[in-house]
Coordinates of C-alpha atoms (C1' of nucleotides) in Angstrom, one line a residue:
Chain A
M9 CA -15.6 -0.1 32.3
V10 CA -18.6 -0.6 30.2
R11 CA -20.4 -2.9 27.9
L12 CA -18.4 -5.7 26.3
R13 CA -18.4 -6.8 22.7
E14 CA -21.1 -9.2 21.9
F15 CA -19.6 -10.9 18.9
D16 CA -16.5 -13.1 18.5
E17 CA -14.0 -11.0 16.7
E18 CA -12.1 -14.1 15.4
K19 CA -15.2 -15.7 14.0
A20 CA -16.3 -12.5 12.4
L21 CA -12.9 -12.0 10.8
D22 CA -13.0 -15.6 9.6
A23 CA -16.3 -15.0 7.9
A24 CA -14.9 -11.9 6.2
M25 CA -11.9 -14.0 5.1
Q26 CA -14.1 -16.6 3.5
L27 CA -16.1 -13.9 1.6
F28 CA -13.1 -12.0 0.3
W29 CA -11.4 -15.2 -0.6
E30 CA -14.4 -16.3 -2.7
K31 CA -15.4 -13.0 -4.3
G32 CA -12.3 -10.8 -4.2
Y33 CA -12.1 -7.3 -2.9
E34 CA -14.1 -5.2 -5.3
A35 CA -17.0 -7.6 -5.7
T36 CA -17.5 -8.0 -1.9
S37 CA -19.8 -5.2 -0.5
L38 CA -20.2 -4.1 3.1
S39 CA -23.8 -5.5 2.9
N40 CA -22.3 -8.9 2.0
L41 CA -19.9 -8.6 4.9
T42 CA -22.5 -7.6 7.5
S43 CA -24.8 -10.5 6.7
K44 CA -22.0 -13.1 6.5
M45 CA -20.2 -11.8 9.6
G46 CA -23.5 -11.6 11.5
I47 CA -22.7 -8.1 12.8
Q48 CA -23.7 -4.6 11.9
R49 CA -21.9 -2.0 10.0
P50 CA -20.6 0.2 12.9
S51 CA -19.3 -2.9 14.6
I52 CA -17.1 -3.7 11.6
Y53 CA -15.8 -0.2 11.5
S54 CA -15.0 0.0 15.2
A55 CA -13.4 -3.4 15.3
F56 CA -11.5 -3.5 12.0
G57 CA -11.5 -0.1 10.5
D58 CA -12.6 0.5 6.9
K59 CA -13.1 -2.1 4.1
K60 CA -9.4 -2.1 3.0
Q61 CA -8.2 -2.6 6.6
L62 CA -10.6 -5.4 7.1
F63 CA -9.4 -7.0 3.9
E64 CA -5.9 -6.7 5.1
A65 CA -6.7 -8.4 8.4
A66 CA -8.5 -11.2 6.5
L67 CA -5.5 -11.7 4.2
R68 CA -3.1 -11.8 7.1
K69 CA -5.2 -14.4 8.9
Y70 CA -5.2 -16.4 5.7
T71 CA -1.5 -16.3 5.0
A72 CA -0.7 -17.2 8.6
S73 CA -3.0 -20.1 8.5
H74 CA -1.9 -21.2 5.0
A75 CA 1.8 -21.0 6.0
S76 CA 1.3 -23.3 9.0
Y77 CA -0.7 -25.6 6.9
V78 CA 2.0 -25.9 4.3
R79 CA 4.7 -26.4 6.9
A80 CA 2.7 -29.2 8.6
K81 CA 2.0 -30.9 5.2
L82 CA 5.7 -30.9 4.3
Q83 CA 6.9 -32.2 7.7
N84 CA 4.3 -34.9 7.6
H85 CA 6.5 -37.3 5.5
S86 CA 9.9 -38.6 6.1
S87 CA 10.5 -38.6 2.3
V88 CA 10.9 -35.1 1.0
R89 CA 9.9 -36.2 -2.5
E90 CA 6.8 -37.9 -1.1
A91 CA 6.0 -34.8 0.9
F92 CA 5.9 -32.6 -2.2
R93 CA 4.1 -35.2 -4.2
S94 CA 1.4 -35.4 -1.6
Y95 CA 1.2 -31.7 -1.3
F96 CA 0.8 -31.0 -5.0
E97 CA -1.5 -33.9 -5.7
G98 CA -3.7 -33.0 -2.7
L99 CA -4.0 -29.5 -4.1
V100 CA -5.2 -30.8 -7.4
E101 CA -7.5 -33.3 -5.8
E102 CA -9.1 -30.7 -3.6
E103 CA -9.8 -28.4 -6.5
Y104 CA -11.4 -31.1 -8.6
E105 CA -13.8 -32.2 -5.8
G106 CA -16.3 -29.7 -7.1
G107 CA -17.0 -26.9 -4.7
P108 CA -16.6 -23.2 -5.2
N109 CA -13.2 -22.9 -6.9
R110 CA -11.7 -20.3 -4.6
G111 CA -8.1 -21.1 -5.4
C112 CA -5.7 -19.3 -3.0
F113 CA -6.7 -16.0 -1.4
C114 CA -3.1 -14.7 -1.5
I115 CA -2.8 -15.5 -5.2
N116 CA -6.2 -13.9 -6.0
T117 CA -5.0 -10.8 -4.1
M118 CA -1.7 -10.8 -6.0
V119 CA -3.7 -10.5 -9.3
E120 CA -6.5 -8.3 -8.2
V121 CA -5.0 -5.9 -5.7
A122 CA -1.2 -6.0 -5.7
P123 CA -0.7 -4.1 -8.9
H124 CA -2.7 -1.1 -7.7
D125 CA -1.7 -1.1 -4.0
E126 CA 1.9 -1.3 -2.8
K127 CA 0.9 -2.6 0.7
F128 CA -0.6 -5.7 -0.9
E129 CA 2.2 -6.0 -3.4
I130 CA 4.5 -6.4 -0.4
L131 CA 2.2 -8.6 1.7
T132 CA 1.6 -11.1 -1.1
R133 CA 5.3 -11.1 -2.1
E134 CA 6.4 -11.8 1.4
H135 CA 4.1 -14.7 1.6
Q136 CA 5.4 -16.2 -1.5
M137 CA 9.0 -15.7 -0.3
Y138 CA 8.1 -17.3 2.9
L139 CA 6.7 -20.4 1.1
S140 CA 9.9 -20.4 -1.0
V141 CA 12.0 -20.6 2.2
V142 CA 9.8 -23.4 3.6
F143 CA 10.2 -25.3 0.4
Q144 CA 14.0 -24.7 0.4
E145 CA 14.4 -25.9 3.9
T146 CA 12.4 -29.0 3.1
I147 CA 14.6 -29.7 0.1
E148 CA 17.8 -29.2 2.1
R149 CA 16.5 -31.7 4.6
G150 CA 16.2 -34.2 1.7
I151 CA 19.7 -33.4 0.6
Q152 CA 21.1 -33.9 4.1
S153 CA 19.3 -37.2 4.5
G154 CA 20.8 -38.4 1.2
E155 CA 17.4 -38.7 -0.4
L156 CA 18.2 -36.0 -2.9
K157 CA 21.4 -35.4 -4.9
N158 CA 23.4 -32.6 -3.4
S159 CA 23.9 -31.3 -6.9
I160 CA 20.4 -29.8 -6.7
S161 CA 20.3 -26.1 -5.7
A162 CA 17.6 -26.2 -3.0
K163 CA 16.9 -22.5 -3.3
V164 CA 16.5 -22.4 -7.1
L165 CA 14.4 -25.5 -7.1
A166 CA 12.2 -24.1 -4.3
Q167 CA 11.6 -20.9 -6.3
T168 CA 10.6 -22.9 -9.3
L169 CA 8.2 -25.0 -7.2
V170 CA 6.5 -21.8 -5.9
V171 CA 6.1 -20.6 -9.5
S172 CA 4.7 -23.9 -10.5
L173 CA 2.4 -24.0 -7.6
I174 CA 1.0 -20.6 -8.5
G175 CA 0.6 -21.6 -12.2
L176 CA -1.3 -24.8 -11.2
T177 CA -3.6 -23.0 -8.8
V178 CA -4.4 -20.3 -11.3
V179 CA -4.9 -22.6 -14.3
M180 CA -7.4 -24.7 -12.3
K181 CA -9.6 -21.7 -12.1
S182 CA -10.5 -22.3 -15.7
R183 CA -11.3 -26.0 -14.9
P184 CA -9.1 -27.6 -17.5
E185 CA -9.2 -31.4 -18.1
R186 CA -7.7 -33.1 -15.2
S187 CA -5.0 -34.8 -17.3
F188 CA -3.7 -31.3 -18.1
V189 CA -2.8 -30.6 -14.5
D190 CA -1.9 -34.2 -13.6
N191 CA 0.6 -34.2 -16.4
S192 CA 2.1 -30.9 -15.3
V193 CA 2.4 -32.1 -11.8
S194 CA 4.3 -35.2 -12.8
V195 CA 6.7 -33.1 -14.8
I196 CA 7.2 -30.6 -12.0
L197 CA 7.9 -33.4 -9.6
S198 CA 10.4 -34.9 -12.0
L199 CA 12.6 -31.9 -11.2
F200 CA 13.6 -33.8 -8.1
N201 CA 15.2 -36.4 -10.2
T202 CA 17.1 -34.3 -12.7
S203 CA 20.5 -33.1 -11.8
K204 CA 21.1 -29.5 -11.1
P205 CA 19.5 -26.3 -12.2
R206 CA 22.4 -23.9 -12.3
E207 CA 22.0 -21.0 -9.9
Q208 CA 22.3 -17.6 -11.7
N209 CA 22.5 -14.3 -9.8
D210 CA 21.5 -14.4 -6.2
E211 CA 22.0 -12.2 -3.2
Chain B
M58 CA -29.8 5.0 -45.0
V59 CA -29.0 7.5 -42.4
R60 CA -26.3 8.9 -40.2
L61 CA -23.1 6.9 -39.9
R62 CA -21.1 6.2 -36.8
E63 CA -18.7 8.9 -35.9
F64 CA -16.2 6.9 -33.9
D65 CA -13.8 4.1 -34.9
E66 CA -15.3 1.0 -33.3
E67 CA -11.9 -0.8 -33.3
K68 CA -10.1 2.0 -31.6
A69 CA -12.8 2.3 -29.0
L70 CA -12.7 -1.4 -28.3
D71 CA -9.0 -1.2 -28.0
A72 CA -9.2 1.5 -25.4
A73 CA -11.7 -0.6 -23.5
M74 CA -9.4 -3.5 -23.6
Q75 CA -6.5 -1.5 -22.2
L76 CA -8.7 -0.3 -19.4
F77 CA -10.1 -3.7 -18.4
W78 CA -6.7 -5.2 -18.8
E79 CA -5.2 -2.8 -16.3
K80 CA -8.0 -2.5 -13.8
G81 CA -10.0 -5.7 -14.1
Y82 CA -13.7 -6.0 -14.6
E83 CA -15.2 -4.8 -11.3
A84 CA -12.9 -1.9 -10.8
T85 CA -13.6 -0.4 -14.2
S86 CA -16.6 1.8 -14.3
L87 CA -18.6 3.0 -17.2
S88 CA -17.4 6.5 -16.5
N89 CA -13.8 5.3 -16.8
L90 CA -14.8 3.6 -20.1
T91 CA -16.5 6.6 -21.7
S92 CA -13.7 8.9 -21.0
K93 CA -11.0 6.5 -22.2
M94 CA -13.0 5.4 -25.2
G95 CA -13.8 8.9 -26.1
I96 CA -17.5 8.2 -26.7
Q97 CA -20.7 8.6 -24.7
R98 CA -22.5 6.1 -22.7
P99 CA -25.3 5.3 -25.2
S100 CA -22.8 4.8 -28.0
I101 CA -21.2 2.0 -25.9
Y102 CA -24.5 0.3 -25.3
S103 CA -25.6 0.5 -28.9
A104 CA -22.2 -0.7 -30.3
F105 CA -21.2 -3.3 -27.7
G106 CA -24.1 -4.1 -25.5
D107 CA -23.8 -3.9 -21.7
K108 CA -20.7 -3.9 -19.6
K109 CA -20.2 -7.6 -19.5
Q110 CA -20.6 -7.9 -23.3
L111 CA -18.1 -5.1 -23.8
F112 CA -15.7 -6.9 -21.5
E113 CA -16.1 -10.1 -23.5
A114 CA -15.4 -8.3 -26.8
A115 CA -12.3 -6.8 -25.2
L116 CA -11.1 -10.1 -24.0
R117 CA -11.7 -11.8 -27.3
K118 CA -9.7 -9.1 -29.0
Y119 CA -6.9 -9.6 -26.5
T120 CA -6.8 -13.4 -26.9
A121 CA -6.8 -13.2 -30.6
S122 CA -4.0 -10.7 -30.7
H123 CA -2.0 -12.5 -28.0
A124 CA -2.3 -15.8 -29.7
S125 CA -0.9 -14.4 -32.9
Y126 CA 1.9 -12.7 -31.0
V127 CA 2.9 -16.0 -29.4
R128 CA 2.7 -17.9 -32.7
A129 CA 4.9 -15.3 -34.4
K130 CA 7.4 -15.2 -31.5
L131 CA 7.9 -19.0 -31.5
Q132 CA 8.2 -19.2 -35.3
N133 CA 10.8 -16.5 -35.3
H134 CA 13.7 -18.8 -34.4
S135 CA 14.9 -21.9 -36.2
S136 CA 16.0 -23.4 -32.8
V137 CA 13.0 -24.4 -30.8
R138 CA 14.9 -24.2 -27.5
E139 CA 16.0 -20.7 -28.4
A140 CA 12.5 -19.7 -29.4
F141 CA 11.2 -20.6 -26.0
R142 CA 14.1 -19.0 -24.2
S143 CA 13.6 -15.8 -26.1
Y144 CA 9.9 -15.9 -25.3
F145 CA 10.2 -16.5 -21.6
E146 CA 13.1 -14.1 -21.1
G147 CA 11.3 -11.5 -23.1
L148 CA 8.3 -11.9 -20.9
V149 CA 10.4 -11.3 -17.8
E150 CA 12.3 -8.4 -19.3
E151 CA 9.1 -6.7 -20.3
E152 CA 7.6 -6.9 -16.9
Y153 CA 10.7 -5.5 -15.2
E154 CA 11.0 -2.5 -17.4
G155 CA 8.8 -0.6 -14.9
G156 CA 5.4 0.3 -16.3
P157 CA 2.0 -0.5 -15.0
N158 CA 2.3 -4.3 -14.3
R159 CA -0.8 -5.4 -16.1
G160 CA 0.3 -9.0 -16.6
C161 CA -1.9 -11.0 -19.0
F162 CA -5.5 -9.9 -19.5
C163 CA -6.6 -13.5 -19.9
I164 CA -4.9 -14.7 -16.7
N165 CA -6.3 -11.7 -14.8
T166 CA -9.8 -12.7 -16.1
M167 CA -9.2 -16.3 -15.1
V168 CA -8.7 -15.3 -11.6
E169 CA -11.2 -12.5 -11.2
V170 CA -14.1 -13.6 -13.4
A171 CA -13.9 -17.2 -14.5
P172 CA -14.8 -18.7 -11.1
H173 CA -18.1 -16.8 -11.1
D174 CA -19.1 -16.9 -14.7
E175 CA -19.0 -20.0 -16.8
K176 CA -18.7 -18.2 -20.1
F177 CA -15.4 -16.7 -19.0
E178 CA -14.3 -20.0 -17.5
I179 CA -14.7 -21.5 -21.0
L180 CA -13.2 -18.5 -22.8
T181 CA -10.1 -18.4 -20.7
R182 CA -9.7 -22.2 -20.7
E183 CA -9.9 -22.3 -24.4
H184 CA -7.1 -19.7 -24.8
Q185 CA -4.8 -21.6 -22.5
M186 CA -5.6 -24.8 -24.4
Y187 CA -4.8 -23.0 -27.7
L188 CA -1.5 -21.8 -26.3
S189 CA -0.7 -25.4 -25.2
V190 CA -1.3 -26.6 -28.7
V191 CA 0.9 -23.9 -30.2
F192 CA 3.6 -24.9 -27.8
Q193 CA 3.2 -28.6 -28.5
E194 CA 3.5 -28.1 -32.3
T195 CA 6.6 -26.0 -31.8
I196 CA 8.1 -28.7 -29.7
E197 CA 7.2 -31.4 -32.2
R198 CA 8.9 -29.3 -34.8
G199 CA 12.1 -29.5 -32.7
I200 CA 11.8 -33.2 -32.3
Q201 CA 11.4 -33.7 -36.1
S202 CA 14.4 -31.5 -36.8
G203 CA 16.4 -33.6 -34.4
E204 CA 17.0 -30.7 -32.0
L205 CA 15.1 -32.3 -29.2
K206 CA 15.1 -35.9 -28.1
N207 CA 12.1 -37.8 -29.3
S208 CA 11.8 -39.3 -25.8
I209 CA 10.1 -36.0 -24.8
S210 CA 6.3 -36.0 -24.8
A211 CA 5.6 -32.8 -26.7
K212 CA 2.1 -32.6 -25.3
V213 CA 3.0 -33.0 -21.7
L214 CA 5.9 -30.7 -21.9
A215 CA 3.8 -28.0 -23.6
Q216 CA 1.2 -28.3 -20.8
T217 CA 3.8 -27.8 -18.2
L218 CA 5.2 -24.8 -20.0
V219 CA 1.7 -23.2 -20.0
V220 CA 1.4 -23.8 -16.3
S221 CA 4.9 -22.3 -15.7
L222 CA 4.1 -19.3 -17.9
I223 CA 1.0 -18.6 -15.9
G224 CA 3.0 -19.0 -12.6
L225 CA 5.7 -16.6 -13.8
T226 CA 3.2 -14.0 -15.0
V227 CA 1.3 -14.1 -11.8
V228 CA 4.3 -14.1 -9.4
M229 CA 5.7 -11.0 -11.1
K230 CA 2.6 -9.1 -10.0
S231 CA 4.1 -9.0 -6.6
R232 CA 7.4 -7.7 -8.0
P233 CA 9.8 -10.3 -6.5
E234 CA 13.5 -9.9 -6.9
R235 CA 14.5 -10.5 -10.4
S236 CA 16.8 -13.4 -9.5
F237 CA 13.7 -15.3 -8.3
V238 CA 12.1 -15.3 -11.7
D239 CA 15.3 -15.7 -13.6
N240 CA 16.2 -18.8 -11.6
S241 CA 12.8 -20.2 -12.3
V242 CA 13.0 -19.5 -16.0
S243 CA 16.3 -21.3 -16.2
V244 CA 14.9 -24.4 -14.4
I245 CA 11.8 -24.4 -16.6
L246 CA 14.0 -24.2 -19.8
S247 CA 16.1 -27.0 -18.5
L248 CA 13.1 -29.2 -19.0
F249 CA 14.1 -29.3 -22.7
N250 CA 17.3 -31.1 -21.8
T251 CA 16.0 -33.7 -19.4
S252 CA 14.8 -37.0 -20.8
K253 CA 11.2 -38.0 -20.2
P254 CA 8.2 -36.7 -18.6
R255 CA 6.0 -39.7 -18.6
E256 CA 2.5 -39.1 -20.0
Q257 CA -0.3 -40.2 -17.7
N258 CA -3.9 -40.3 -18.7
D259 CA -4.8 -38.5 -21.8
E260 CA -7.6 -38.5 -24.3
Chain C
dA218 C1' -28.3 2.8 42.6
dG219 C1' -26.4 5.7 39.4
dC220 C1' -22.9 7.4 36.5
dA221 C1' -19.5 6.9 32.8
dT222 C1' -18.4 4.4 28.9
dA223 C1' -18.6 1.4 25.0
dT224 C1' -21.4 -1.3 21.7
dT225 C1' -25.4 -1.9 19.5
dG226 C1' -29.3 -1.3 15.7
dT227 C1' -31.5 2.0 12.8
dA228 C1' -31.4 5.1 9.6
dC229 C1' -29.2 8.2 7.0
dT230 C1' -25.4 10.6 4.0
dG231 C1' -23.5 12.1 -0.5
dA232 C1' -21.5 9.9 -4.2
dA233 C1' -21.0 6.6 -7.6
dC234 C1' -22.9 2.7 -9.9
dG235 C1' -25.0 0.5 -14.4
dG236 C1' -28.3 1.5 -17.5
dT237 C1' -31.8 4.4 -20.3
dA238 C1' -35.3 7.9 -22.0
dT239 C1' -35.4 11.8 -24.9
dG240 C1' -34.7 15.0 -28.2
dA241 C1' -31.5 17.3 -31.4
dA242 C1' -28.3 16.5 -35.2
dA243 C1' -26.9 14.3 -39.2
dT244 C1' -27.2 11.4 -43.1
dG245 C1' -29.1 8.5 -47.4
dA246 C1' -33.0 7.5 -50.2
dT247 C1' -36.7 9.2 -52.7
Chain D
dA187 C1' -36.2 19.2 -50.3
dT188 C1' -38.3 16.1 -47.5
dC189 C1' -38.6 12.2 -44.7
dA190 C1' -37.3 8.0 -42.4
dT191 C1' -33.7 6.4 -39.8
dT192 C1' -29.7 6.2 -36.9
dT193 C1' -26.3 8.3 -33.9
dC194 C1' -25.3 11.6 -30.8
dA195 C1' -25.2 14.5 -26.2
dT196 C1' -27.6 15.6 -22.1
dA197 C1' -29.8 14.5 -18.4
dC198 C1' -31.9 11.4 -15.8
dC199 C1' -33.5 6.7 -13.6
dG200 C1' -33.5 3.7 -9.4
dT201 C1' -30.1 1.1 -6.9
dT202 C1' -26.2 0.3 -4.5
dC203 C1' -22.0 1.8 -2.8
dA204 C1' -18.7 2.9 1.5
dG205 C1' -19.0 5.3 5.5
dT206 C1' -21.3 7.7 9.7
dA207 C1' -24.6 10.3 13.2
dC208 C1' -27.4 9.2 16.7
dA209 C1' -30.0 7.4 20.1
dA210 C1' -31.0 3.3 22.7
dT211 C1' -28.9 -0.4 25.3
dA212 C1' -26.0 -2.8 28.1
dT213 C1' -22.1 -3.2 31.2
dG214 C1' -18.3 -2.1 35.0
dC215 C1' -17.0 1.0 38.6
dT216 C1' -18.0 3.7 42.4

DNA sequence: AGCATATTGTACTGAACGGTATGAAATGAT
DNA sequence: ATCATTTCATACCGTTCAGTACAATATGCT
């Protein structure tokens, strides 16, 4: 049957993702979207549904890509401590290279949309939980190899690293002096040296 | 001369603050504002200027009030460690009591507005820097009293606490399991026990 | 070739947006 | 009491919003 789609759905979704990432949900209009995606309004609606559904598809694309980026980054070093150091410092470096200060799409959504829309509360939470698990597994790898003390609770440390990561990403949106974030990163990384955060209540 | 204003400017601004705090800048319309503030459109414009200016006034009111709240909270305990414990745990407790999940107005603005508007980049940054100084002074008080080791860099630790505070506030927007934040808080507070965060580069 | 089907571009919908013109109402000064 | 002045409520401005109707276009199947 019939006429086939003339545009690349993945490329169009990617353009939408970039736009929502940079401007957020409310501030991005359908006119913005059509021009950046290079397709007309009815094509968006037929391919992705309404604005909220398109936003969801864009966010899912982001989280999937971000998750695999983080996984790769952490597996890239044999030393676990080095892996996290490289990840955190790279994050800071990237944000201070100038450029448009987009931060993390998922975190932006957590702040702007999650409190008013349960679907996005769940979506963003699940991504953070996934990151936490990836961190935890990486830390456990370090414990098993003997690099890290086994007195460290991998899970609790991983959770704290996720919180710290979010804090760093958000604070950089106000472009503080670089020493501010650098100092924080070094303290956060020092958590790998200290003995054990005691686990509290956990399922 | 002449007719005097019939509404309480402070009460109206407070209502605007609540609304912007809960919904953000873009999602709050002038119709929302007029009904919540209890005054008509032209009264808003004559008293506060346009929407952006009203938003700025609301944010300034918030940061002033928040700053004095934090100062009071930290001075409330003779033990510095207890003061921070009470502050962080109170923050978590508050957010898990149900309610509308507004988080922190300044952090919300840092994410939604600061990247696209330099005035708000500066405003939000200055508030974080102020909090950092309040934290630092509190920590120094603890060092002088002998409660904390003087090997701790008060400044660097304060900066890290601000970052952690932001991370906690933001992650709670996705309503993670309580143990997640509780664990993180206990790790963050354990920073008071550890020896030295080394200071890096600082003016 | 011709029909059925899906996608395209154009143009439009009603509603909501931020912001304002205007005149009536209300006050203080004279 | 009158008048200048300011605030108030109503009603409106042009623009932009998200979403859609429709006709023209392009393809695959028979």
